[in-house]
């Protein structure tokens, strides 16, 4: 007798996903770049590259350095800007059935609101993911994600401007991640996603120079998974809104770890750069895990860590 297909659907409250696997912003372009490699309609959701209002060239090269089990990037949020996205990319993305989530950036709180206001007119977007780790030019480059008051103020403004659910994406570069998550929740965020990259430095011993032109970059990939899991667990226990977990997910079993610690969905980042059809494989591996462990619905295992 064949084993029944497990139910992989997951509910974020404001959005029901066909499976919990989304792609992480910045590692999947604007979605279309990956269409030759995978069927975009199989994904739980697509989170596009972060968008500022205007186009940005990003940081000078070199902008990528590999480290053991990790990648350090200082792309500097290069992007085409919100208008070009809506004119050139969105009409093509609209053909997919998969929910589209736009990662929203800003050099000031007002710019985040401007981006959201512009995108509000476009029907096909399911939600915004607020990248609160962007340096604020009016505050000496200080990121809203580093402080509860700044997080609260930005999320509240985004919520007041938005016609859609807002997912606040947290930075792991803080001492108390739970305090930041609670500030976002109190300001009305509909969900939390975490983690963004860890601030890092790579050194070339021949030249004694940093490997990245920007000196610092953000570390992602398997090296950060245990740190990310700890933070997702802490945040999922503290907030009532849904949590989307990410950080170093390369396999279905990695994804399952995040679900067990309380994430209702996950995002796959660096794995896409190593293996363009990683998400397709990960969805299959989650289903295999469910079959092997007689789990009928993945929602059954969310937040079931036995401590
Ligand atoms: C090359 C690169 C570009 C990224 N760009 C963005 C971005 O535009 N917005 C954002 O919120 N996160 C960005 N991130 C962070 C990822 O979305 C993700 O939070 C992080 O890489 C951790 O997941 P991973 O270990 O699976 O890659 C970027 C990461 C990488 C590696």
Coordinates of C-alpha atoms and ligand atoms in Angstrom, one line a residue:
X1 CA 0.0 0.0 0.0
X2 CA 1.4 3.4 -0.9
X3 CA 2.1 5.9 1.9
X4 CA -0.2 8.9 1.6
X5 CA 1.3 12.3 0.6
X6 CA 1.9 14.4 3.7
X7 CA 0.1 17.8 3.9
X8 CA 2.9 20.4 3.6
X9 CA 0.6 23.4 3.8
X10 CA 1.2 26.0 6.5
X11 CA -0.8 29.0 7.6
X12 CA 0.7 32.3 8.5
X13 CA -2.7 33.6 9.4
X14 CA -2.7 36.2 6.7
X15 CA -1.4 33.8 4.0
X16 CA -1.7 30.1 3.5
X17 CA 1.4 28.6 1.8
X18 CA 1.4 25.3 -0.2
X19 CA 4.5 24.4 1.6
X20 CA 6.8 26.1 4.2
X21 CA 9.7 26.7 1.8
X22 CA 10.3 30.3 0.7
X23 CA 13.4 31.7 -0.9
X24 CA 15.4 34.3 1.1
X25 CA 15.8 37.8 -0.2
X26 CA 18.9 38.6 -2.1
X27 CA 19.7 35.0 -2.9
X28 CA 17.1 34.4 -5.6
X29 CA 17.4 37.7 -7.6
X30 CA 13.9 38.9 -8.5
X31 CA 12.7 35.3 -9.0
X32 CA 12.9 35.2 -12.8
X33 CA 16.6 34.5 -12.8
X34 CA 15.8 31.1 -11.3
X35 CA 12.9 30.1 -13.7
X36 CA 15.3 28.2 -16.0
X37 CA 16.3 25.9 -13.0
X38 CA 13.2 25.3 -11.0
X39 CA 9.4 25.5 -11.3
X40 CA 8.5 28.7 -9.4
X41 CA 5.0 27.3 -8.9
X42 CA 6.3 24.6 -6.6
X43 CA 7.7 27.1 -4.0
X44 CA 5.9 28.1 -0.9
X45 CA 6.7 31.8 -1.6
X46 CA 9.2 34.0 -3.3
X47 CA 10.9 36.9 -1.4
X48 CA 12.5 39.2 -3.9
X49 CA 15.8 41.1 -3.6
X50 CA 15.5 44.1 -1.3
X51 CA 14.2 47.2 -3.0
X52 CA 14.9 50.9 -2.2
X53 CA 12.9 53.6 -4.0
X54 CA 15.8 54.5 -6.4
X55 CA 18.2 52.1 -8.1
X56 CA 21.5 51.5 -6.2
X57 CA 24.9 50.3 -7.5
X58 CA 25.7 48.5 -4.2
X59 CA 29.2 48.4 -2.7
X60 CA 32.5 48.2 -4.8
X61 CA 34.0 44.7 -5.4
X62 CA 35.2 42.4 -4.0
X63 CA 31.9 41.8 -2.4
X64 CA 31.9 38.0 -1.7
X65 CA 34.3 36.0 0.4
X66 CA 33.9 32.3 1.3
X67 CA 34.6 31.0 4.8
X68 CA 34.4 27.5 6.2
X69 CA 30.7 26.5 5.7
X70 CA 29.8 30.1 5.1
X71 CA 29.7 33.1 2.7
X72 CA 30.5 36.7 3.7
X73 CA 28.8 39.2 1.4
X74 CA 28.9 43.0 1.2
X75 CA 26.7 43.4 -1.9
X76 CA 25.4 46.6 -0.2
X77 CA 21.8 46.1 -1.3
X78 CA 22.4 46.7 -5.0
X79 CA 19.0 47.0 -6.8
X80 CA 17.0 48.3 -9.7
X81 CA 14.6 50.4 -7.5
X82 CA 10.9 50.1 -7.1
X83 CA 9.7 51.7 -10.3
X84 CA 11.8 49.4 -12.6
X85 CA 10.7 46.4 -10.5
X86 CA 7.1 47.2 -11.1
X87 CA 7.5 48.0 -14.8
X88 CA 9.9 45.3 -15.9
X89 CA 9.8 42.4 -13.4
X90 CA 6.4 42.3 -11.8
X91 CA 4.4 41.8 -15.0
X92 CA 6.4 38.6 -15.7
X93 CA 6.4 37.4 -12.1
X94 CA 2.6 37.8 -12.0
X95 CA 2.4 34.7 -14.2
X96 CA 3.4 32.4 -11.3
X97 CA 0.8 31.2 -8.8
X98 CA 3.3 31.5 -5.9
X99 CA 2.8 34.3 -3.4
X100 CA 5.2 37.2 -3.9
X101 CA 6.8 38.9 -1.0
X102 CA 8.7 42.1 -1.5
X103 CA 11.7 42.8 0.7
X104 CA 11.5 46.6 1.5
X105 CA 14.5 48.7 2.2
X106 CA 15.1 52.4 3.0
X107 CA 17.9 54.9 3.9
X108 CA 15.4 56.6 6.1
X109 CA 12.0 55.6 7.7
X110 CA 10.3 57.8 5.1
X111 CA 11.9 56.0 2.3
X112 CA 10.5 52.6 3.5
X113 CA 7.1 54.2 3.6
X114 CA 7.6 55.6 0.0
X115 CA 8.5 52.2 -1.3
X116 CA 5.5 50.6 0.4
X117 CA 3.2 53.3 -0.8
X118 CA 4.4 52.8 -4.4
X119 CA 4.0 49.0 -4.2
X120 CA 0.5 49.3 -2.6
X121 CA -0.9 50.0 -6.1
X122 CA 0.3 46.6 -7.5
X123 CA -2.3 43.9 -6.7
X124 CA -0.2 40.7 -7.1
X125 CA 2.1 41.3 -4.0
X126 CA 1.0 39.2 -1.0
X127 CA 3.1 40.8 1.8
X128 CA 6.0 43.0 2.5
X129 CA 9.1 41.8 4.3
X130 CA 10.7 44.8 6.1
X131 CA 14.5 44.6 6.0
X132 CA 15.1 46.7 9.1
X133 CA 18.9 46.1 8.9
X134 CA 19.5 48.9 6.3
X135 CA 21.8 51.7 7.5
X136 CA 19.9 54.9 8.2
X137 CA 21.7 57.9 6.6
X138 CA 20.1 60.4 8.9
X139 CA 21.4 58.5 12.0
X140 CA 25.1 57.9 11.1
X141 CA 24.3 54.6 9.5
X142 CA 22.5 53.2 12.5
X143 CA 20.2 50.3 11.6
X144 CA 16.6 50.3 13.0
X145 CA 17.1 46.6 13.8
X146 CA 19.6 47.4 16.5
X147 CA 17.3 49.1 18.9
X148 CA 13.7 48.6 20.2
X149 CA 12.6 52.2 19.8
X150 CA 13.8 52.5 16.2
X151 CA 12.3 49.1 15.3
X152 CA 8.9 50.1 16.9
X153 CA 8.9 53.5 15.1
X154 CA 9.7 52.0 11.7
X155 CA 7.3 49.1 11.9
X156 CA 4.5 51.4 13.0
X157 CA 5.1 53.7 10.1
X158 CA 5.2 50.7 7.7
X159 CA 2.0 49.3 9.1
X160 CA 0.2 52.7 8.8
X161 CA 1.3 53.0 5.2
X162 CA 0.8 49.4 4.1
X163 CA -2.3 47.9 2.5
X164 CA -0.8 44.4 3.1
X165 CA 0.6 42.3 5.9
X166 CA 4.1 43.3 7.1
X167 CA 6.7 40.7 8.0
X168 CA 9.6 42.3 10.1
X169 CA 13.0 40.7 9.3
X170 CA 15.3 40.9 12.3
X171 CA 19.1 41.3 12.4
X172 CA 20.9 38.8 14.6
X173 CA 23.6 41.4 15.5
X174 CA 21.9 42.3 18.8
X175 CA 22.2 41.2 22.4
X176 CA 18.5 40.7 23.0
X177 CA 16.7 39.5 19.9
X178 CA 13.5 38.9 21.9
X179 CA 13.2 42.5 22.9
X180 CA 13.4 43.6 19.2
X181 CA 10.8 41.0 18.2
X182 CA 8.4 42.1 20.9
X183 CA 8.9 45.8 19.8
X184 CA 8.0 44.8 16.2
X185 CA 4.9 42.8 17.4
X186 CA 3.8 45.7 19.6
X187 CA 4.1 48.1 16.6
X188 CA 1.6 45.8 14.7
X189 CA 3.9 43.5 12.6
X190 CA 1.9 40.6 11.2
X191 CA 4.9 38.2 11.4
X192 CA 8.6 38.1 12.2
X193 CA 11.3 36.6 10.0
X194 CA 14.9 35.9 11.2
X195 CA 17.8 35.9 10.8
X196 CA 19.6 38.3 8.5
X197 CA 23.4 37.9 8.2
X198 CA 25.9 38.1 11.0
X199 CA 28.4 41.0 10.8
X200 CA 31.7 39.5 9.9
X201 CA 35.3 40.1 8.7
X202 CA 37.6 38.1 6.4
X203 CA 41.4 38.8 6.2
X204 CA 43.8 38.0 3.4
X205 CA 47.1 37.1 5.2
X206 CA 49.2 37.7 2.1
X207 CA 48.2 41.3 1.6
X208 CA 47.0 41.9 5.2
X209 CA 43.9 43.5 3.8
X210 CA 40.3 42.7 4.3
X211 CA 39.0 40.3 1.7
X212 CA 36.0 42.6 1.1
X213 CA 36.4 46.2 -0.2
X214 CA 33.8 47.3 2.3
X215 CA 35.9 45.7 5.1
X216 CA 32.9 44.1 6.9
X217 CA 30.3 41.8 5.4
X218 CA 27.4 39.6 6.5
X219 CA 28.0 35.9 7.2
X220 CA 25.4 33.4 5.9
X221 CA 25.3 29.7 5.2
X222 CA 25.6 26.5 7.3
X223 CA 28.1 28.2 9.7
X224 CA 25.2 30.3 11.2
X225 CA 22.5 27.6 11.5
X226 CA 22.9 26.8 15.2
X227 CA 22.9 30.5 16.1
X228 CA 19.9 31.1 13.9
X229 CA 18.0 28.2 15.5
X230 CA 18.7 29.5 19.0
X231 CA 17.2 32.9 18.0
X232 CA 14.2 31.5 16.2
X233 CA 13.4 29.3 19.2
X234 CA 13.7 32.2 21.6
X235 CA 11.5 34.5 19.4
X236 CA 8.9 31.9 18.6
X237 CA 8.4 31.3 22.3
X238 CA 8.0 35.0 23.1
X239 CA 5.7 36.3 20.3
X240 CA 2.1 35.4 19.4
X241 CA 2.6 36.3 15.7
X242 CA 4.0 33.7 13.2
X243 CA 7.7 33.3 12.8
X244 CA 9.6 32.5 9.6
X245 CA 13.0 31.0 10.3
X246 CA 16.2 31.1 8.2
X247 CA 20.0 30.8 8.5
X248 CA 22.0 28.0 6.9
X249 CA 19.2 25.8 5.6
X250 CA 20.7 23.4 3.0
X251 CA 18.6 20.3 3.5
X252 CA 15.1 19.2 4.3
X253 CA 16.3 18.1 7.8
X254 CA 17.7 21.6 8.4
X255 CA 14.3 23.0 7.5
X256 CA 12.6 20.5 9.9
X257 CA 14.8 21.7 12.7
X258 CA 13.5 25.3 12.3
X259 CA 9.9 24.0 12.2
X260 CA 10.5 22.0 15.4
X261 CA 11.8 25.1 17.2
X262 CA 8.7 27.0 16.3
X263 CA 9.0 28.5 12.7
X264 CA 5.8 28.2 10.7
X265 CA 7.8 28.6 7.5
X266 CA 11.4 28.8 6.5
X267 CA 13.5 30.7 3.9
X268 CA 16.4 29.2 1.9
X269 CA 19.2 31.6 1.1
X270 CA 22.8 30.7 0.5
X271 CA 21.9 27.2 -0.6
X272 CA 20.3 28.7 -3.8
X273 CA 23.8 30.1 -4.8
X274 CA 25.4 26.7 -4.4
X275 CA 22.6 24.7 -6.0
X276 CA 19.9 26.6 -8.0
X277 CA 17.3 23.9 -7.4
X278 CA 18.0 23.5 -3.7
X279 CA 14.5 24.5 -2.8
X280 CA 12.9 21.8 -5.0
X281 CA 15.1 19.2 -3.3
X282 CA 14.4 20.6 0.2
X283 CA 10.6 20.4 -0.3
X284 CA 11.0 16.7 -1.4
X285 CA 13.2 16.0 1.6
X286 CA 10.7 17.6 4.1
X287 CA 8.0 15.3 2.6
X288 CA 10.4 12.3 2.9
X289 CA 11.0 13.1 6.6
X290 CA 7.2 13.3 7.2
X291 CA 6.6 10.0 5.5
X292 CA 9.4 8.3 7.5
X293 CA 8.1 9.7 10.7
X294 CA 4.4 9.2 10.0
X295 CA 3.7 12.9 10.1
X296 CA 0.4 13.6 8.2
X297 CA 0.6 17.4 8.4
X298 CA 3.7 19.4 8.9
X299 CA 1.8 21.8 11.1
X300 CA 1.7 19.0 13.7
X301 CA 5.4 19.4 14.3
X302 CA 5.7 23.2 14.5
X303 CA 7.0 24.2 17.9
X304 CA 7.4 20.7 19.3
X305 CA 10.9 20.8 20.6
X306 CA 11.1 18.6 23.7
X307 CA 13.3 20.3 26.3
Ligands
LIG1 C1 24.2 37.6 -1.5 C2 23.2 37.9 -0.4 C3 22.3 39.0 -0.6 C4 21.4 39.2 0.4 N1 20.5 40.3 0.2 C5 19.5 40.5 1.1 C6 18.5 41.5 0.9 O1 18.5 42.2 -0.1 N2 17.6 41.7 1.9 C7 17.5 41.0 3.0 O2 16.7 41.2 3.9 N3 18.4 40.0 3.2 C8 19.4 39.7 2.3 N4 20.3 38.7 2.5 C9 20.1 37.8 3.7 C10 19.4 36.5 3.4 O3 18.1 36.8 2.9 C11 19.3 35.6 4.7 O4 18.6 36.3 5.7 C12 20.7 35.2 5.2 O5 21.6 35.0 4.1 C13 20.6 33.9 6.1 O6 20.1 32.8 5.4 P1 21.1 31.7 4.6 O7 22.1 31.3 5.7 O8 20.1 30.6 4.3 O9 21.7 32.4 3.5 C14 21.3 38.4 1.6 C15 22.1 37.3 1.7 C16 23.1 37.0 0.7 C17 24.0 35.8 0.9

